[in-house]
Amino acid sequence: MNSMLFDRLSTVQADLVIAFVPSEGGLSESTSWINENMGGLILQLRDDKSFSGKLADTLLLPVASQEYAQPVLLAGIGSDAELSDADAKKVISSIVSAIKPLPYKTVAFAGKALNVKGHDEAEVLTLVSQWLNEGFYQFTGFKKEDATLSIENVLFEGDNQAALDIGIATAAGSSYAKQLGNLPGNVCTPSYLAAQAQNMGEKYELEVDLVDESRMNDLGMQSLLSVGRGSDQASYLIVMKYNGADEGKKPYVMLGKGITFDTGGISLKPGAKMDEMKYDMCGAASVFGTMKAICELKPKLNFIAVIAAAENMPSGNASKPGDIVKTMSGQTVEILNTDAEGRLVLCDALTYIERFEPESVIDVATLTGACVVALGGVNSGMYSNNDDVKTDLLHASKVSADKVWPMPLDDEYQKQLDSNFADMANIGGPEAGSVTAACFLSRFTKSYPWAHLDIAGTAWTGGTTKGASGRPVGLLTQYLLQKAN
Ligand code: BES
Ligand code: MN
Ligand code: ZN
């Protein structure tokens, strides 16, 4: 029974074998190998309540049995036949926590991956390898006692290396997004992001174009430029092109909000938690992360990543409430609140993107506190002017377990942006704040299929686990992979 796995494990000499253990019933086929080789030890442990198999409990057996003298980690999966995305993720997190302090580099799962509701086997393999690898991400570079942890190899029965590789690449992308997000604002400036793009360009042979302030000025991008005007840091529009298909194939474009610190400008934010506004470039980070995952996987499509990078600071040069700027599209904007700066940088970038004649454009932005109120940290808000893009994103969201929720863009909301002095105001009042922000962007995306992801609630977590989440790299990578198929 499962001798194939046994042969494989004995040849590869995994440092650690992981066995999923349910809290009820017999050990399923997936754990029969381990059961056989451990002489019924698992059931015995469960009977005497040493290890109950409760969801996300783990127990390390340093020497599993006489038959198998290697360490085995038992991982409880509870009593449900199929796990939800969230519970499956809990199981994998518990495994990561258990093996982090251990010296093992190659881990093998005894049997098939988990049964996860709504996912086929290949998808589960991808998710498990993604979550496992991503779990080892650690912010380094700023503490004296940085430890670097990693696993080098994850093995499953079944040899679906392609599925595992998607997970590994997605984890590399989301870990990169986490790292950029977690970097402090005094390190991660717009020019730092520009340098990252140049590094990516050299490493993966991408075409990189850094549009500096003088070129943006020539292009008429006065809205984007107005945001960085209060800062000593120069703004950049960063473009990275991955050419994986014929030149004639229209590109998929993703645009990230890259406000490397958002003080609010003259409409200054309150002090509490203002440090978290270093995360206001997490949309940009997720686009960098997606580019990394795509460069590792090399799907056959053309993909362009665009980053609108600026720092929002108060100063003698900064925009003031009531200032009017002309966007690259020709439309004018009355800046009633300098803290609604994300839409001001994105709108000019969205107009710039027209030149690529995109197949679709997805912008990703920590855009509104109102989206956090509406959806919390579970779902990213999704807006779109195109049913196909919406359907594709919802599907990619299911597959990647990276949740989005469709939000409305009805015309009736648009009038909240009326201004007596310009074509539009940059804020729409207290009601439906995430919607009116999306409505603002929709005025610049009329010429192509477009979706907007408001990730203000999902890009990072607070409290003791404070840190960037790496979302929605999983979703965006999956969206592009589906487009290449
Ligand atoms: N970056 C913020 C949005 C944000 C706030 C994200 C809190 C995550 C947590 C954005 O630039 C902003 O300040 N938006 C304003 C818009 C308002 C002035 C219309 C907001 O949400 O308060
Ligand atoms: Mn702001
Ligand atoms: Zn912001």
Short mmCIF file of C-alpha atoms and ligand atoms in Angstrom, two decimals, residues 257 259 262 264 269 276-277 280 312 337-343 366-372 426-429 433 436 454-457 460, ligand 1:
data_model
loop_
_atom_site.label_atom_id
_atom_site.label_comp_id
_atom_site.label_asym_id
_atom_site.label_seq_id
_atom_site.Cartn_x
_atom_site.Cartn_y
_atom_site.Cartn_z
CA LYS A 257 -0.55 52.18 -6.00
CA ILE A 259 2.55 55.62 -2.07
CA ASP A 262 1.00 58.46 3.19
CA GLY A 264 -2.24 62.56 4.28
CA LYS A 269 -3.73 62.07 9.15
CA GLU A 276 0.98 51.70 9.04
CA MET A 277 0.91 54.09 6.12
CA ASP A 280 0.39 52.33 1.30
CA ASN A 312 2.54 62.02 0.23
CA ASN A 337 -8.71 66.40 0.49
CA THR A 338 -5.00 65.81 -0.04
CA ASP A 339 -5.35 62.47 1.77
CA ALA A 340 -7.34 61.08 -1.16
CA GLU A 341 -4.03 60.89 -3.06
CA GLY A 342 -4.16 57.30 -4.32
CA ARG A 343 -6.73 58.07 -6.99
CA THR A 366 -4.74 50.39 -0.54
CA LEU A 367 -7.25 53.01 -1.57
CA THR A 368 -9.82 53.67 1.15
CA GLY A 369 -10.40 53.25 4.86
CA ALA A 370 -14.06 52.85 3.86
CA CYS A 371 -13.23 49.52 2.21
CA VAL A 372 -11.80 48.30 5.51
CA ASN A 426 -11.26 63.98 -5.54
CA ILE A 427 -13.60 62.95 -2.71
CA GLY A 428 -17.24 61.91 -2.72
CA GLY A 429 -18.32 62.60 0.86
CA GLY A 433 -16.27 55.96 0.24
CA THR A 436 -16.83 56.73 -4.98
CA ASP A 454 -9.23 47.90 -3.08
CA ILE A 455 -6.86 46.00 -0.78
CA ALA A 456 -6.88 48.49 2.11
CA GLY A 457 -8.20 45.79 4.47
CA TRP A 460 -1.48 43.77 5.94
N1 BES B 1 -4.08 55.07 2.03
C1 BES B 1 -5.31 55.60 2.48
C2 BES B 1 -6.40 54.54 2.67
C3 BES B 1 -6.23 53.67 3.87
C4 BES B 1 -6.55 54.14 5.14
C5 BES B 1 -5.85 52.37 3.73
C6 BES B 1 -6.46 53.30 6.23
C7 BES B 1 -5.76 51.52 4.82
C8 BES B 1 -6.06 51.99 6.07
C9 BES B 1 -5.84 56.60 1.44
O1 BES B 1 -4.87 57.32 0.80
C10 BES B 1 -6.69 57.56 2.19
O2 BES B 1 -6.18 58.24 3.01
N2 BES B 1 -7.98 57.58 1.88
C11 BES B 1 -8.88 58.44 2.54
C12 BES B 1 -9.86 58.95 1.53
C13 BES B 1 -10.76 60.01 2.07
C14 BES B 1 -9.96 61.27 2.37
C15 BES B 1 -11.84 60.30 1.03
C16 BES B 1 -9.60 57.62 3.61
O3 BES B 1 -9.94 56.45 3.36
O4 BES B 1 -9.78 58.14 4.70
#
